[in-house]
Amino acid sequence: MKLVTKLTDWAIVEVADADIGVRSKPLFLWGIVQEDQLGRYETGHYVCTSLIKSIAPTLMQVVTKSNNTYELSGSGQRIKVSIKEFEKLIEGYSPREISQLSSTTSLN
């Protein structure tokens, strides 16, 4: 059985204006760690993954380019962000906080 990282409050993140040399839309996964069977992340901390390689909606799983498997818990969302907004996600801001920041300041 493959070890997985379980996430809650997750989002599939599309970086709208990214040119990173891939033909498809660059998608990443952001979420709050519920459990990490690999011991990399602490429960309650956020994670922003490498590029998504595949999504299995019926299994609620995402596999990243670095071959890590993430199991998604509960309902999530799909969001589209600018590169500057994506940098904020990497820094630890949540998608909700990014949305609030974008409506009050210009992150673009």
PDB file of C-alpha atoms in Angstrom:
ATOM      1  CA  MET A   1       0.000   0.000   0.000  1.00  0.00           C
ATOM      2  CA  LYS A   2       1.389   3.363  -1.026  1.00  0.00           C
ATOM      3  CA  LEU A   3       1.881   5.901   1.744  1.00  0.00           C
ATOM      4  CA  VAL A   4      -0.145   9.063   1.244  1.00  0.00           C
ATOM      5  CA  THR A   5      -0.576  12.525   2.653  1.00  0.00           C
ATOM      6  CA  LYS A   6      -4.185  13.288   3.573  1.00  0.00           C
ATOM      7  CA  LEU A   7      -5.382  16.854   3.039  1.00  0.00           C
ATOM      8  CA  THR A   8      -8.448  18.816   4.056  1.00  0.00           C
ATOM      9  CA  ASP A   9      -9.560  22.336   3.024  1.00  0.00           C
ATOM     10  CA  TRP A  10      -7.835  21.660  -0.280  1.00  0.00           C
ATOM     11  CA  ALA A  11      -7.757  23.482  -3.604  1.00  0.00           C
ATOM     12  CA  ILE A  12      -6.615  22.590  -7.095  1.00  0.00           C
ATOM     13  CA  VAL A  13      -4.688  25.701  -8.105  1.00  0.00           C
ATOM     14  CA  GLU A  14      -4.263  26.847 -11.706  1.00  0.00           C
ATOM     15  CA  VAL A  15      -1.576  29.474 -12.216  1.00  0.00           C
ATOM     16  CA  ALA A  16      -3.134  31.546 -14.981  1.00  0.00           C
ATOM     17  CA  ASP A  17      -0.173  33.464 -16.373  1.00  0.00           C
ATOM     18  CA  ALA A  18       2.576  30.905 -15.778  1.00  0.00           C
ATOM     19  CA  ASP A  19       4.885  29.893 -18.592  1.00  0.00           C
ATOM     20  CA  ILE A  20       6.740  26.942 -17.141  1.00  0.00           C
ATOM     21  CA  GLY A  21       7.309  24.921 -20.281  1.00  0.00           C
ATOM     22  CA  VAL A  22       4.375  22.535 -20.003  1.00  0.00           C
ATOM     23  CA  ARG A  23       1.698  22.161 -22.652  1.00  0.00           C
ATOM     24  CA  SER A  24      -1.224  21.787 -20.298  1.00  0.00           C
ATOM     25  CA  LYS A  25      -2.378  24.241 -17.659  1.00  0.00           C
ATOM     26  CA  PRO A  26      -0.011  24.257 -14.683  1.00  0.00           C
ATOM     27  CA  LEU A  27      -1.992  22.799 -11.774  1.00  0.00           C
ATOM     28  CA  PHE A  28      -0.838  22.494  -8.172  1.00  0.00           C
ATOM     29  CA  LEU A  29      -2.487  21.233  -5.000  1.00  0.00           C
ATOM     30  CA  TRP A  30      -2.792  23.312  -1.834  1.00  0.00           C
ATOM     31  CA  GLY A  31      -4.281  22.008   1.405  1.00  0.00           C
ATOM     32  CA  ILE A  32      -4.107  21.548   5.153  1.00  0.00           C
ATOM     33  CA  VAL A  33      -2.380  18.365   6.339  1.00  0.00           C
ATOM     34  CA  GLN A  34      -4.720  15.998   8.127  1.00  0.00           C
ATOM     35  CA  GLU A  35      -2.207  13.119   8.223  1.00  0.00           C
ATOM     36  CA  ASP A  36       1.153  12.491   6.570  1.00  0.00           C
ATOM     37  CA  GLN A  37       2.061   8.814   6.465  1.00  0.00           C
ATOM     38  CA  LEU A  38       5.521   9.765   5.182  1.00  0.00           C
ATOM     39  CA  GLY A  39       6.251  11.995   8.175  1.00  0.00           C
ATOM     40  CA  ARG A  40       7.181  15.054   6.094  1.00  0.00           C
ATOM     41  CA  TYR A  41       4.514  17.480   7.321  1.00  0.00           C
ATOM     42  CA  GLU A  42       2.931  18.251  10.673  1.00  0.00           C
ATOM     43  CA  THR A  43      -0.824  17.927  11.125  1.00  0.00           C
ATOM     44  CA  GLY A  44      -2.528  21.298  10.669  1.00  0.00           C
ATOM     45  CA  HIS A  45       0.230  22.781   8.522  1.00  0.00           C
ATOM     46  CA  TYR A  46      -0.346  23.736   4.884  1.00  0.00           C
ATOM     47  CA  VAL A  47       1.268  22.128   1.860  1.00  0.00           C
ATOM     48  CA  CYS A  48       1.615  23.453  -1.680  1.00  0.00           C
ATOM     49  CA  THR A  49       2.721  20.646  -3.978  1.00  0.00           C
ATOM     50  CA  SER A  50       4.818  20.293  -7.085  1.00  0.00           C
ATOM     51  CA  LEU A  51       2.957  20.147 -10.420  1.00  0.00           C
ATOM     52  CA  ILE A  52      -0.001  17.791 -10.534  1.00  0.00           C
ATOM     53  CA  LYS A  53       0.610  14.777 -12.761  1.00  0.00           C
ATOM     54  CA  SER A  54      -2.800  13.134 -12.418  1.00  0.00           C
ATOM     55  CA  ILE A  55      -6.122  13.556 -10.663  1.00  0.00           C
ATOM     56  CA  ALA A  56      -8.384  10.622  -9.781  1.00  0.00           C
ATOM     57  CA  PRO A  57     -11.711  12.277  -8.836  1.00  0.00           C
ATOM     58  CA  THR A  58     -13.502   9.043  -7.910  1.00  0.00           C
ATOM     59  CA  LEU A  59     -10.659   8.062  -5.565  1.00  0.00           C
ATOM     60  CA  MET A  60     -10.234  11.642  -4.315  1.00  0.00           C
ATOM     61  CA  GLN A  61      -6.505  11.385  -5.013  1.00  0.00           C
ATOM     62  CA  VAL A  62      -3.891  13.550  -6.678  1.00  0.00           C
ATOM     63  CA  VAL A  63      -0.440  12.409  -7.807  1.00  0.00           C
ATOM     64  CA  THR A  64       2.239  15.046  -8.301  1.00  0.00           C
ATOM     65  CA  LYS A  65       5.178  15.231 -10.673  1.00  0.00           C
ATOM     66  CA  SER A  66       7.420  14.169  -7.781  1.00  0.00           C
ATOM     67  CA  ASN A  67       5.273  10.978  -7.480  1.00  0.00           C
ATOM     68  CA  ASN A  68       3.727  11.851  -4.133  1.00  0.00           C
ATOM     69  CA  THR A  69       0.117  10.806  -3.599  1.00  0.00           C
ATOM     70  CA  TYR A  70      -2.349  13.056  -1.796  1.00  0.00           C
ATOM     71  CA  GLU A  71      -5.719  11.858  -0.552  1.00  0.00           C
ATOM     72  CA  LEU A  72      -8.353  14.595  -0.469  1.00  0.00           C
ATOM     73  CA  SER A  73     -10.857  14.820   2.353  1.00  0.00           C
ATOM     74  CA  GLY A  74     -14.136  16.731   2.175  1.00  0.00           C
ATOM     75  CA  SER A  75     -15.083  19.178  -0.519  1.00  0.00           C
ATOM     76  CA  GLY A  76     -12.432  21.343  -2.093  1.00  0.00           C
ATOM     77  CA  GLN A  77     -12.296  23.997  -4.718  1.00  0.00           C
ATOM     78  CA  ARG A  78     -10.583  24.834  -7.962  1.00  0.00           C
ATOM     79  CA  ILE A  79      -9.069  28.296  -8.136  1.00  0.00           C
ATOM     80  CA  LYS A  80      -7.209  30.341 -10.711  1.00  0.00           C
ATOM     81  CA  VAL A  81      -4.452  32.640  -9.448  1.00  0.00           C
ATOM     82  CA  SER A  82      -1.767  34.918 -10.843  1.00  0.00           C
ATOM     83  CA  ILE A  83       1.909  34.164 -10.299  1.00  0.00           C
ATOM     84  CA  LYS A  84       2.039  36.777  -7.514  1.00  0.00           C
ATOM     85  CA  GLU A  85      -0.978  35.183  -5.818  1.00  0.00           C
ATOM     86  CA  PHE A  86       0.627  31.742  -6.180  1.00  0.00           C
ATOM     87  CA  GLU A  87       3.736  33.069  -4.425  1.00  0.00           C
ATOM     88  CA  LYS A  88       1.470  34.046  -1.517  1.00  0.00           C
ATOM     89  CA  LEU A  89       0.059  30.491  -1.407  1.00  0.00           C
ATOM     90  CA  ILE A  90       3.612  29.138  -1.194  1.00  0.00           C
ATOM     91  CA  GLU A  91       4.290  31.562   1.674  1.00  0.00           C
ATOM     92  CA  GLY A  92       1.372  30.070   3.606  1.00  0.00           C
ATOM     93  CA  TYR A  93      -1.635  32.215   2.770  1.00  0.00           C
ATOM     94  CA  SER A  94      -4.829  30.216   2.211  1.00  0.00           C
ATOM     95  CA  PRO A  95      -6.939  30.547  -0.951  1.00  0.00           C
ATOM     96  CA  ARG A  96      -9.540  32.412   1.153  1.00  0.00           C
ATOM     97  CA  GLU A  97      -6.889  34.883   2.361  1.00  0.00           C
ATOM     98  CA  ILE A  98      -5.625  35.352  -1.213  1.00  0.00           C
ATOM     99  CA  SER A  99      -9.167  36.161  -2.323  1.00  0.00           C
ATOM    100  CA  GLN A 100      -9.541  38.707   0.478  1.00  0.00           C
ATOM    101  CA  LEU A 101      -6.151  40.284  -0.289  1.00  0.00           C
ATOM    102  CA  SER A 102      -6.960  40.472  -4.001  1.00  0.00           C
ATOM    103  CA  SER A 103     -10.213  42.286  -3.329  1.00  0.00           C
ATOM    104  CA  THR A 104      -8.516  44.926  -1.149  1.00  0.00           C
ATOM    105  CA  THR A 105      -5.112  45.286  -2.854  1.00  0.00           C
ATOM    106  CA  SER A 106      -3.579  44.662  -6.231  1.00  0.00           C
ATOM    107  CA  LEU A 107      -1.603  41.417  -6.114  1.00  0.00           C
ATOM    108  CA  ASN A 108      -1.621  41.066  -9.890  1.00  0.00           C
TER     109      ASN A 108
END
